[in-house]
Short mmCIF file of C-alpha atoms in Angstrom, two decimals:
data_model
loop_
_atom_site.label_atom_id
_atom_site.label_comp_id
_atom_site.label_asym_id
_atom_site.label_seq_id
_atom_site.Cartn_x
_atom_site.Cartn_y
_atom_site.Cartn_z
CA UNK A 1 19.17 13.55 7.35
CA UNK A 2 20.23 10.40 4.79
CA UNK A 3 23.44 8.38 5.04
CA UNK A 4 24.52 5.28 2.89
CA UNK A 5 27.03 3.19 4.35
CA UNK A 6 28.98 0.56 1.69
CA UNK A 7 25.49 -0.01 0.08
CA UNK A 8 25.08 -2.69 -2.60
CA UNK A 9 22.69 -4.77 -4.68
CA UNK A 10 22.54 -7.74 -6.55
CA UNK A 11 19.96 -8.97 -8.33
CA UNK A 12 19.28 -12.87 -8.77
CA UNK A 13 17.12 -14.05 -11.59
CA UNK A 14 16.17 -17.26 -10.74
CA UNK A 15 13.95 -17.89 -13.99
CA UNK A 16 16.90 -17.04 -16.24
CA UNK A 17 19.43 -19.77 -15.07
CA UNK A 18 20.10 -18.04 -11.61
CA UNK A 19 22.44 -15.05 -13.10
CA UNK A 20 23.44 -12.40 -10.40
CA UNK A 21 23.75 -9.17 -11.15
CA UNK A 22 26.23 -7.08 -9.69
CA UNK A 23 24.33 -3.83 -9.82
CA UNK A 24 25.77 -1.26 -7.25
CA UNK A 25 28.45 -1.63 -4.76
CA UNK A 26 29.81 0.12 -1.75
CA UNK A 27 28.20 3.28 -2.23
CA UNK A 28 28.92 5.79 1.03
CA UNK A 29 27.62 9.16 1.02
CA UNK A 30 25.80 11.56 3.16
CA UNK A 31 22.99 14.28 2.53
CA UNK A 32 22.74 16.93 4.95
CA UNK A 33 19.29 18.81 6.06
CA UNK A 34 18.82 21.62 3.04
CA UNK A 35 21.18 20.43 0.64
CA UNK A 36 20.15 18.85 -2.63
CA UNK A 37 22.49 15.95 -4.60
CA UNK A 38 22.05 15.02 -7.94
CA UNK A 39 23.03 11.47 -8.99
CA UNK A 40 24.34 11.21 -12.48
CA UNK A 41 25.50 8.57 -14.34
CA UNK A 42 24.68 7.49 -17.89
CA UNK A 43 20.92 5.28 -18.29
CA UNK A 44 21.77 2.26 -16.83
CA UNK A 45 24.13 2.89 -14.14
CA UNK A 46 22.23 2.45 -11.58
CA UNK A 47 21.10 5.87 -10.53
CA UNK A 48 16.98 4.75 -10.22
CA UNK A 49 17.95 1.69 -8.53
CA UNK A 50 19.93 3.06 -6.08
CA UNK A 51 16.91 5.60 -5.84
CA UNK A 52 14.58 2.41 -5.34
CA UNK A 53 16.87 0.88 -2.52
CA UNK A 54 16.82 4.15 -0.48
CA UNK A 55 13.35 4.09 -0.87
CA UNK A 56 13.08 0.58 0.37
CA UNK A 57 11.23 -0.47 -3.17
CA UNK A 58 14.31 -2.64 -3.76
CA UNK A 59 15.82 -4.69 -1.13
CA UNK A 60 19.30 -3.97 -0.24
CA UNK A 61 22.06 -6.93 0.41
CA UNK A 62 24.73 -5.42 2.24
CA UNK A 63 25.46 -1.67 4.18
CA UNK A 64 22.77 0.35 5.49
CA UNK A 65 20.75 3.27 4.71
CA UNK A 66 19.68 5.36 7.69
CA UNK A 67 17.17 8.18 7.34
CA UNK A 68 16.21 9.81 10.41
CA UNK A 69 17.51 7.67 12.38
CA UNK A 70 15.86 4.39 10.61
CA UNK A 71 18.07 1.88 8.88
CA UNK A 72 15.74 1.69 5.62
CA UNK A 73 17.73 -2.36 5.14
CA UNK A 74 17.03 -3.49 8.50
CA UNK A 75 13.54 -1.71 9.41
CA UNK A 76 9.85 -3.95 9.59
CA UNK A 77 7.50 -3.13 6.66
CA UNK A 78 5.45 -0.39 8.82
CA UNK A 79 8.50 1.29 10.01
CA UNK A 80 9.02 1.99 6.67
CA UNK A 81 5.48 3.09 5.74
CA UNK A 82 5.74 5.18 8.79
CA UNK A 83 9.16 7.03 7.82
CA UNK A 84 7.19 6.83 4.06
CA UNK A 85 4.41 8.63 5.62
CA UNK A 86 6.09 11.53 7.57
CA UNK A 87 9.55 11.96 6.29
CA UNK A 88 10.58 10.29 2.99
CA UNK A 89 8.82 11.45 -0.14
CA UNK A 90 8.90 10.18 -2.81
CA UNK A 91 8.21 11.71 -6.33
CA UNK A 92 8.38 8.92 -9.07
CA UNK A 93 8.08 9.12 -13.04
CA UNK A 94 4.89 7.76 -13.46
CA UNK A 95 1.80 8.14 -11.51
CA UNK A 96 0.27 5.34 -10.03
CA UNK A 97 -3.47 5.85 -8.55
CA UNK A 98 -6.79 4.10 -7.67
CA UNK A 99 -9.14 4.45 -10.46
CA UNK A 100 -11.68 6.69 -10.19
CA UNK A 101 -10.58 8.79 -7.20
CA UNK A 102 -10.59 12.65 -8.51
CA UNK A 103 -7.57 14.35 -8.89
CA UNK A 104 -7.87 16.65 -5.69
CA UNK A 105 -8.13 13.89 -3.50
CA UNK A 106 -4.90 12.23 -5.19
CA UNK A 107 -3.09 15.57 -4.29
CA UNK A 108 -4.81 15.54 -0.71
CA UNK A 109 -4.36 12.06 0.10
CA UNK A 110 -0.60 12.19 1.43
CA UNK A 111 -2.22 14.90 4.21
CA UNK A 112 -4.98 13.05 4.71
CA UNK A 113 -2.94 9.91 5.67
CA UNK A 114 -0.97 11.68 8.05
CA UNK A 115 -3.94 12.54 10.02
CA UNK A 116 -4.69 16.51 8.56
CA UNK A 117 -8.87 17.07 8.22
CA UNK A 118 -10.17 16.81 4.77
CA UNK A 119 -11.07 20.58 4.18
CA UNK A 120 -7.52 21.38 4.94
CA UNK A 121 -5.80 18.59 2.82
CA UNK A 122 -7.78 19.75 -0.05
CA UNK A 123 -6.96 23.77 0.00
CA UNK A 124 -3.25 22.89 0.07
CA UNK A 125 -4.01 20.55 -3.13
CA UNK A 126 -5.90 23.37 -4.70
CA UNK A 127 -2.77 25.53 -4.08
CA UNK A 128 -0.59 23.30 -5.31
CA UNK A 129 -2.38 21.97 -8.86
CA UNK A 130 -3.18 25.85 -9.45
CA UNK A 131 0.84 26.88 -8.86
CA UNK A 132 1.39 23.87 -11.49
CA UNK A 133 -1.31 25.13 -14.11
CA UNK A 134 -3.80 22.04 -13.52
CA UNK A 135 -7.08 23.45 -14.66
CA UNK A 136 -9.43 23.57 -11.77
CA UNK A 137 -12.27 22.09 -14.50
CA UNK A 138 -9.93 18.76 -13.88
CA UNK A 139 -9.74 18.46 -9.96
CA UNK A 140 -12.73 16.39 -9.76
CA UNK A 141 -11.52 13.86 -12.31
CA UNK A 142 -9.31 10.92 -12.37
CA UNK A 143 -5.78 12.14 -13.34
CA UNK A 144 -5.88 8.30 -15.38
CA UNK A 145 -6.88 9.94 -18.40
CA UNK A 146 -4.53 12.76 -18.17
CA UNK A 147 -1.56 13.52 -20.69
CA UNK A 148 1.86 12.51 -19.71
CA UNK A 149 2.77 16.22 -19.09
CA UNK A 150 -0.17 16.65 -16.92
CA UNK A 151 0.55 13.33 -14.89
CA UNK A 152 3.93 14.44 -14.35
CA UNK A 153 2.73 17.51 -12.66
CA UNK A 154 -0.38 15.75 -10.55
CA UNK A 155 2.55 13.22 -9.66
CA UNK A 156 4.45 16.01 -8.03
CA UNK A 157 1.72 18.13 -7.10
CA UNK A 158 1.21 14.97 -4.63
CA UNK A 159 4.88 14.25 -3.50
CA UNK A 160 4.93 18.34 -2.39
CA UNK A 161 1.74 18.28 -0.53
CA UNK A 162 3.55 17.41 2.91
CA UNK A 163 6.35 19.44 3.81
CA UNK A 164 9.02 15.71 3.80
CA UNK A 165 11.84 16.37 5.81
CA UNK A 166 13.81 13.75 3.34
CA UNK A 167 13.29 13.79 -0.61
CA UNK A 168 13.34 11.60 -3.67
CA UNK A 169 13.03 12.97 -7.08
CA UNK A 170 13.25 10.65 -10.08
CA UNK A 171 13.41 13.42 -13.12
CA UNK A 172 10.76 15.75 -11.75
CA UNK A 173 11.02 18.20 -14.49
CA UNK A 174 11.02 15.74 -17.46
CA UNK A 175 8.21 16.16 -20.09
CA UNK A 176 7.52 19.81 -18.59
CA UNK A 177 7.35 22.81 -20.22
CA UNK A 178 9.32 25.89 -19.92
CA UNK A 179 6.70 27.39 -17.35
CA UNK A 180 5.90 24.32 -15.56
CA UNK A 181 9.86 23.49 -14.63
CA UNK A 182 10.20 26.70 -13.39
CA UNK A 183 7.26 26.29 -11.14
CA UNK A 184 8.87 22.72 -10.13
CA UNK A 185 12.28 24.20 -9.89
CA UNK A 186 10.91 26.51 -7.56
CA UNK A 187 9.51 24.14 -5.49
CA UNK A 188 12.30 22.60 -4.94
CA UNK A 189 14.19 25.55 -3.73
CA UNK A 190 11.45 26.27 -1.23
CA UNK A 191 11.68 22.58 -0.16
CA UNK A 192 15.95 23.21 0.39
CA UNK A 193 15.19 26.47 2.11
CA UNK A 194 12.68 24.78 4.94
CA UNK A 195 15.56 22.21 5.49
CA UNK A 196 14.30 19.27 3.46
CA UNK A 197 17.88 16.62 2.36
CA UNK A 198 16.94 15.84 -1.67
CA UNK A 199 18.42 13.48 -3.82
CA UNK A 200 17.37 14.00 -7.28
CA UNK A 201 18.27 12.44 -10.80
CA UNK A 202 17.76 15.30 -13.53
CA UNK A 203 18.32 14.54 -17.11
CA UNK A 204 18.06 18.21 -17.80
CA UNK A 205 21.91 19.94 -17.01
CA UNK A 206 20.15 23.64 -16.16
CA UNK A 207 18.05 22.11 -13.64
CA UNK A 208 20.73 20.24 -11.99
CA UNK A 209 22.95 22.65 -12.20
CA UNK A 210 20.49 25.26 -10.63
CA UNK A 211 18.92 23.42 -8.03
CA UNK A 212 21.45 20.53 -6.53
CA UNK A 213 25.01 21.39 -4.79
CA UNK A 214 26.51 17.92 -5.32
CA UNK A 215 26.48 15.55 -7.95
CA UNK A 216 27.91 11.66 -7.06
CA UNK A 217 28.22 9.74 -10.36
CA UNK A 218 26.54 6.18 -9.76
CA UNK A 219 28.64 4.62 -12.31
CA UNK A 220 32.04 4.88 -9.97
CA UNK A 221 30.00 2.22 -8.16
CA UNK A 222 28.45 -0.01 -10.98
CA UNK A 223 30.74 -3.22 -11.08
CA UNK A 224 31.89 -3.69 -14.96
CA UNK A 225 30.68 0.08 -15.88
CA UNK A 226 33.84 1.40 -13.93
CA UNK A 227 36.52 0.34 -16.47
CA UNK A 228 37.25 4.46 -16.74
CA UNK A 229 39.88 6.38 -15.00
CA UNK A 230 37.70 6.26 -12.28
CA UNK A 231 38.74 3.64 -9.41
CA UNK A 232 35.67 1.32 -8.08
CA UNK A 233 33.80 2.87 -4.66
CA UNK A 234 35.77 6.04 -4.79
CA UNK A 235 32.96 9.30 -5.10
CA UNK A 236 33.10 11.68 -7.37
CA UNK A 237 31.71 15.04 -6.23
CA UNK A 238 31.72 18.09 -8.02
CA UNK A 239 30.57 21.42 -6.25
CA UNK A 240 28.10 23.01 -8.25
CA UNK W 1 2.82 -1.20 20.60
CA UNK W 2 0.79 -4.42 20.54
CA UNK W 3 0.14 -6.72 17.34
CA UNK W 4 -3.89 -6.69 16.89
CA UNK W 5 -3.07 -10.11 15.49
CA UNK W 6 -0.02 -12.45 16.22
CA UNK W 7 -0.28 -15.77 14.36
CA UNK W 8 2.59 -18.20 15.43
CA UNK W 9 3.20 -21.50 13.72
CA UNK W 10 -0.25 -22.26 12.07
CA UNK W 11 -0.13 -25.55 10.58
CA UNK W 12 -3.43 -27.25 9.09
CA UNK W 13 -2.98 -30.79 7.53
CA UNK W 14 -5.79 -32.31 5.03
CA UNK W 15 -4.38 -35.81 5.95
CA UNK W 16 -0.97 -36.30 4.19
CA UNK W 17 -1.54 -33.25 2.30
CA UNK W 18 -0.51 -29.81 3.29
CA UNK W 19 -2.56 -26.92 3.60
CA UNK W 20 -0.65 -24.29 4.91
CA UNK W 21 2.31 -25.13 7.16
CA UNK W 22 4.11 -23.12 9.97
CA UNK W 23 2.88 -19.49 9.20
CA UNK W 24 4.19 -17.40 11.39
CA UNK W 25 3.38 -12.99 11.17
CA UNK W 26 2.04 -10.13 13.20
CA UNK W 27 -0.38 -8.11 12.08
CA UNK W 28 -0.09 -4.36 13.66
CA UNK W 29 -3.61 -1.90 14.06
CA UNK W 30 -4.07 -0.28 10.74
CA UNK W 31 -2.18 -2.54 8.83
CA UNK W 32 -3.29 -4.46 5.87
CA UNK W 33 -1.54 -7.24 5.16
CA UNK W 34 -2.09 -8.93 1.13
CA UNK W 35 -1.53 -12.92 0.82
CA UNK W 36 -1.41 -14.15 -2.73
CA UNK W 37 -0.51 -17.01 -4.50
CA UNK W 38 -1.69 -19.79 -7.23
CA UNK W 39 -5.00 -21.57 -6.48
CA UNK W 40 -3.90 -24.23 -3.99
CA UNK W 41 -1.32 -22.64 -2.58
CA UNK W 42 -2.61 -22.82 0.89
CA UNK W 43 -4.52 -18.64 1.24
CA UNK W 44 -7.57 -19.25 1.81
CA UNK W 45 -6.90 -22.34 4.01
CA UNK W 46 -4.72 -19.51 6.31
CA UNK W 47 -7.41 -17.13 5.84
CA UNK W 48 -9.95 -19.46 7.28
CA UNK W 49 -7.88 -21.15 10.14
CA UNK W 50 -7.21 -17.27 11.26
CA UNK W 51 -11.18 -16.39 11.18
CA UNK W 52 -12.14 -19.61 13.10
CA UNK W 53 -13.43 -21.03 10.26
CA UNK W 54 -11.42 -24.35 10.42
CA UNK W 55 -9.34 -25.68 13.08
CA UNK W 56 -5.75 -25.57 13.00
CA UNK W 57 -3.87 -28.62 13.61
CA UNK W 58 -0.63 -26.75 15.20
CA UNK W 59 -0.29 -23.01 16.17
CA UNK W 60 -1.53 -19.88 17.97
CA UNK W 61 -3.77 -17.28 16.51
CA UNK W 62 -3.47 -14.69 19.04
CA UNK W 63 -5.74 -11.79 18.67
CA UNK W 64 -5.51 -8.30 20.93
CA UNK W 65 -9.33 -8.06 22.37
CA UNK W 66 -10.82 -5.03 23.69
CA UNK W 67 -11.23 -6.25 27.31
CA UNK W 68 -8.93 -8.89 28.02
CA UNK W 69 -5.76 -7.77 25.88
CA UNK W 70 -3.97 -10.07 23.87
CA UNK W 71 -5.35 -14.00 23.93
CA UNK W 72 -5.32 -16.82 21.76
CA UNK W 73 -8.71 -17.35 19.72
CA UNK W 74 -8.08 -21.23 19.13
CA UNK W 75 -8.52 -21.78 22.67
CA UNK W 76 -10.85 -19.58 23.27
CA UNK W 77 -14.33 -20.58 24.16
CA UNK W 78 -17.21 -21.30 21.27
CA UNK W 79 -19.35 -18.43 22.42
CA UNK W 80 -16.33 -16.35 23.13
CA UNK W 81 -14.86 -16.56 19.55
CA UNK W 82 -18.62 -16.57 17.68
CA UNK W 83 -19.14 -13.10 20.03
CA UNK W 84 -15.80 -12.00 18.40
CA UNK W 85 -16.94 -12.88 15.03
CA UNK W 86 -20.02 -10.53 15.16
CA UNK W 87 -18.27 -7.30 16.63
CA UNK W 88 -14.78 -7.35 16.25
CA UNK W 89 -14.29 -9.26 13.15
CA UNK W 90 -15.65 -9.58 10.07
CA UNK W 91 -15.49 -11.74 6.93
CA UNK W 92 -16.07 -11.03 3.54
CA UNK W 93 -16.44 -14.18 1.34
CA UNK W 94 -15.25 -13.98 -2.31
CA UNK W 95 -18.95 -14.85 -2.79
CA UNK W 96 -21.48 -12.37 -1.53
CA UNK W 97 -24.35 -15.38 -1.60
CA UNK W 98 -22.13 -17.02 1.15
CA UNK W 99 -21.56 -13.80 3.14
CA UNK W 100 -25.47 -12.94 2.83
CA UNK W 101 -28.88 -13.98 3.48
CA UNK W 102 -30.57 -14.09 0.46
CA UNK W 103 -33.72 -14.33 1.69
CA UNK W 104 -34.00 -11.28 3.51
CA UNK W 105 -33.78 -7.69 2.47
CA UNK W 106 -30.54 -5.08 2.50
CA UNK W 107 -31.64 -3.09 5.30
CA UNK W 108 -32.34 -6.46 6.71
CA UNK W 109 -28.91 -7.73 6.75
CA UNK W 110 -26.70 -5.00 7.95
CA UNK W 111 -29.47 -4.75 10.63
CA UNK W 112 -29.25 -8.48 11.67
CA UNK W 113 -25.04 -8.12 12.35
CA UNK W 114 -26.80 -4.97 14.80
CA UNK W 115 -29.12 -7.01 16.46
CA UNK W 116 -26.00 -9.33 16.97
CA UNK W 117 -24.69 -7.34 19.64
CA UNK W 118 -27.93 -6.23 21.44
CA UNK W 119 -29.18 -3.10 19.35
CA UNK W 120 -33.25 -3.23 19.31
CA UNK W 121 -34.40 -0.31 18.81
CA UNK W 122 -35.92 -0.74 15.26
CA UNK W 123 -35.82 2.84 13.97
CA UNK W 124 -32.05 3.30 14.75
CA UNK W 125 -31.16 -0.30 13.37
CA UNK W 126 -33.12 1.29 10.25
CA UNK W 127 -31.54 3.93 10.45
CA UNK W 128 -27.75 3.10 10.48
CA UNK W 129 -28.73 -0.09 7.80
CA UNK W 130 -29.79 3.04 5.20
CA UNK W 131 -26.39 5.20 6.38
CA UNK W 132 -24.22 2.06 5.38
CA UNK W 133 -25.91 1.28 2.29
CA UNK W 134 -25.32 4.70 1.24
CA UNK W 135 -21.71 4.98 2.48
CA UNK W 136 -21.20 1.84 -0.30
CA UNK W 137 -23.33 3.57 -2.63
CA UNK W 138 -26.41 1.67 -2.88
CA UNK W 139 -28.99 3.97 -2.98
CA UNK W 140 -31.27 4.39 0.14
CA UNK W 141 -35.03 3.28 -2.01
CA UNK W 142 -32.96 -0.09 -2.42
CA UNK W 143 -33.18 -0.84 1.60
CA UNK W 144 -36.48 -2.75 1.55
CA UNK W 145 -35.26 -4.83 -1.53
CA UNK W 146 -33.79 -8.67 -1.40
CA UNK W 147 -30.09 -9.21 -2.28
CA UNK W 148 -31.19 -11.58 -5.25
CA UNK W 149 -32.20 -8.40 -7.09
CA UNK W 150 -28.75 -6.57 -6.77
CA UNK W 151 -25.97 -7.18 -9.40
CA UNK W 152 -22.64 -8.95 -8.45
CA UNK W 153 -20.96 -6.10 -7.64
CA UNK W 154 -23.79 -4.05 -5.23
CA UNK W 155 -24.10 -7.29 -3.24
CA UNK W 156 -20.21 -7.19 -3.03
CA UNK W 157 -20.91 -3.77 -1.57
CA UNK W 158 -23.63 -4.96 0.77
CA UNK W 159 -21.90 -7.75 2.52
CA UNK W 160 -19.46 -4.71 2.93
CA UNK W 161 -21.97 -2.74 4.47
CA UNK W 162 -23.09 -5.65 6.70
CA UNK W 163 -19.28 -6.91 8.01
CA UNK W 164 -18.38 -2.63 8.97
CA UNK W 165 -21.75 -1.60 10.55
CA UNK W 166 -20.21 -3.23 13.82
CA UNK W 167 -16.98 -0.73 13.45
CA UNK W 168 -14.83 -4.51 13.47
CA UNK W 169 -11.01 -3.46 14.13
CA UNK W 170 -10.06 -6.73 12.08
CA UNK W 171 -11.31 -7.86 8.60
CA UNK W 172 -10.51 -11.24 6.60
CA UNK W 173 -11.71 -10.61 2.86
CA UNK W 174 -11.16 -13.83 0.38
CA UNK W 175 -10.66 -12.55 -2.69
CA UNK W 176 -12.78 -9.51 -2.69
CA UNK W 177 -12.81 -8.39 -6.02
CA UNK W 178 -12.96 -11.80 -7.93
CA UNK W 179 -15.42 -12.50 -10.13
CA UNK W 180 -16.13 -8.27 -10.45
CA UNK W 181 -15.85 -6.43 -13.55
CA UNK W 182 -13.27 -4.32 -13.62
CA UNK W 183 -14.84 -0.96 -13.74
CA UNK W 184 -16.92 -2.20 -10.28
CA UNK W 185 -13.77 -4.00 -8.90
CA UNK W 186 -11.93 0.15 -9.32
CA UNK W 187 -15.29 1.47 -7.32
CA UNK W 188 -15.12 -1.48 -4.95
CA UNK W 189 -11.19 -0.63 -4.51
CA UNK W 190 -11.63 2.84 -4.03
CA UNK W 191 -14.52 2.52 -1.37
CA UNK W 192 -12.18 -0.61 0.84
CA UNK W 193 -9.06 1.86 0.94
CA UNK W 194 -11.25 4.82 1.92
CA UNK W 195 -13.14 2.45 4.53
CA UNK W 196 -9.60 1.21 6.17
CA UNK W 197 -8.24 4.32 6.04
CA UNK W 198 -11.14 6.77 7.75
CA UNK W 199 -12.40 3.90 10.34
CA UNK W 200 -8.20 2.97 10.93
CA UNK W 201 -9.12 -0.93 9.91
CA UNK W 202 -6.76 -3.76 9.69
CA UNK W 203 -7.25 -6.29 7.34
CA UNK W 204 -5.96 -9.45 5.31
CA UNK W 205 -6.83 -9.82 2.06
CA UNK W 206 -6.30 -13.19 0.05
CA UNK W 207 -6.33 -12.83 -3.81
CA UNK W 208 -4.55 -13.86 -7.01
CA UNK W 209 -4.45 -10.26 -8.28
CA UNK W 210 -1.33 -8.32 -7.68
CA UNK W 211 -2.76 -5.28 -8.84
CA UNK W 212 -5.45 -5.19 -6.34
CA UNK W 213 -2.96 -6.03 -3.64
CA UNK W 214 -0.52 -3.26 -5.03
CA UNK W 215 -3.05 -0.68 -4.15
CA UNK W 216 -4.44 -1.81 -0.69
CA UNK W 217 -1.90 -3.89 0.69
CA UNK W 218 0.89 -2.32 3.29
CA UNK W 219 2.84 -5.57 3.29
CA UNK W 220 2.49 -8.92 1.71
CA UNK W 221 3.23 -12.49 1.78
CA UNK W 222 3.92 -14.79 -0.87
CA UNK W 223 2.02 -18.55 -0.59
CA UNK W 224 3.40 -21.44 -2.39
CA UNK W 225 2.31 -25.52 -1.79
CA UNK W 226 1.27 -24.34 1.96
CA UNK W 227 4.22 -22.98 2.82
CA UNK W 228 5.03 -18.82 2.92
CA UNK W 229 8.11 -17.88 0.58
CA UNK W 230 8.82 -14.67 0.92
CA UNK W 231 7.19 -11.71 2.82
CA UNK W 232 7.43 -7.70 2.95
CA UNK W 233 6.53 -4.20 2.13
CA UNK W 234 4.26 -5.17 -1.01
CA UNK W 235 5.98 -2.47 -3.34
CA UNK W 236 9.53 -4.00 -2.51
CA UNK W 237 8.18 -8.15 -3.08
CA UNK W 238 6.60 -6.71 -6.07
CA UNK W 239 9.22 -4.71 -7.90
CA UNK W 240 12.19 -6.80 -6.20
CA UNK W 241 10.96 -10.18 -5.77
CA UNK W 242 13.80 -12.15 -4.16
CA UNK W 243 12.46 -15.87 -4.18
CA UNK W 244 12.28 -17.80 -7.79
CA UNK W 245 8.53 -18.38 -7.20
CA UNK W 246 7.78 -14.32 -6.25
CA UNK W 247 9.80 -13.58 -9.37
CA UNK W 248 7.76 -15.93 -11.65
CA UNK W 249 4.43 -15.03 -10.22
CA UNK W 250 5.64 -11.21 -10.62
CA UNK W 251 6.60 -11.65 -14.56
CA UNK W 252 3.34 -13.76 -15.20
CA UNK W 253 0.99 -10.50 -14.95
CA UNK W 254 0.00 -9.51 -18.48
CA UNK W 255 0.75 -5.73 -19.08
CA UNK W 256 -2.46 -4.11 -20.37
#
């Protein structure tokens, strides 16, 4: 479902003396449907960078990232937009919304974009919001004024509204209490059960052990960070 | 799929000075493209060349017309181009005053565009005008008031209603939220996003506000000194800009 081949990334900072920073070199891995793979490594190793490259948010210099036969590295913007609408979901750490839009519509939005009738989309949104313990009195308000944890849950509800065949999760359980963490983990398990290929970043080790089938240590692909026993370019995979 | 609009090598010079140079891109149905750059970068020149307000020195602006398929709008006859401007195209000006008739009532402003495409039944026209005023959140009891009695934000929403009433397929917008205070801006953005999605509009939005393009545009084009220096997916250009100027532009935004 998700296939990375020899993927490399550098940042060139033109306004800071044209400094070139190599972030990731020669990553290759594959994620099958129904599988959840965790990206691990110390802060700064490039986990989020790699995830954003897969989402098409960061430009990839070389290699290929194929999701459902679309190569993100080569694709036209409209192909990536269609892919994101139908195939590739992404739960980021931050909720970014148009001000003033009610929470219910924020969550229903991905379904509306797919052409699902307003009524059905909102029903699915209601279901997810109550599952994630967002009080009903908040549904008609814009999430911009919500607490960090509430925003994170709205973001998760939005990310799970459509049954994406491929999903990227950036710290989905961060800043959640035990009850809601449990809800999110079961949502991930449900997604796996229906055959979604998932790549996640989890700092929460217990959560990682529970939902992830494999781990990929990103620092093994980070030039300058790989001075450890790990050889550059070699994959570190441990079965969970 | 045929692109709705294909722009090939559009160039406009003001004497020795370059307005915009060799701009090419394709816009597909339902796509919203943002054009950003500092003032003087040529973004408004480009928009006006595409919309037929300025005649480019070189290039083609090919629009997929309903009846005859793709045609170069620059070689069309003036009446044909005007007809396009009244039906399939819409142009939202930065200053609502440029896009409205200030001496005519709000309902008249919306109705005029309907009459221009042949509607003659007064009751229907008034009904549609009232309906559109409500869609842009202007109370229906203001239908007989002149835009001079409206606030800046209301004038801008009236201009949008006037433009969208004929169901255009392509909307050109020049700084649609410029000069409005932030709360009105947020409301207008929400409205535009809903209209774009529900009507399946394609739009080209010229702005210097990066937050506006992030929320509205699928794609982004960055211009400097009349040239396109970078183009791509909006969030990719904003989060991982490649060109020195785009990097400067993105890093210059003040954090709130």
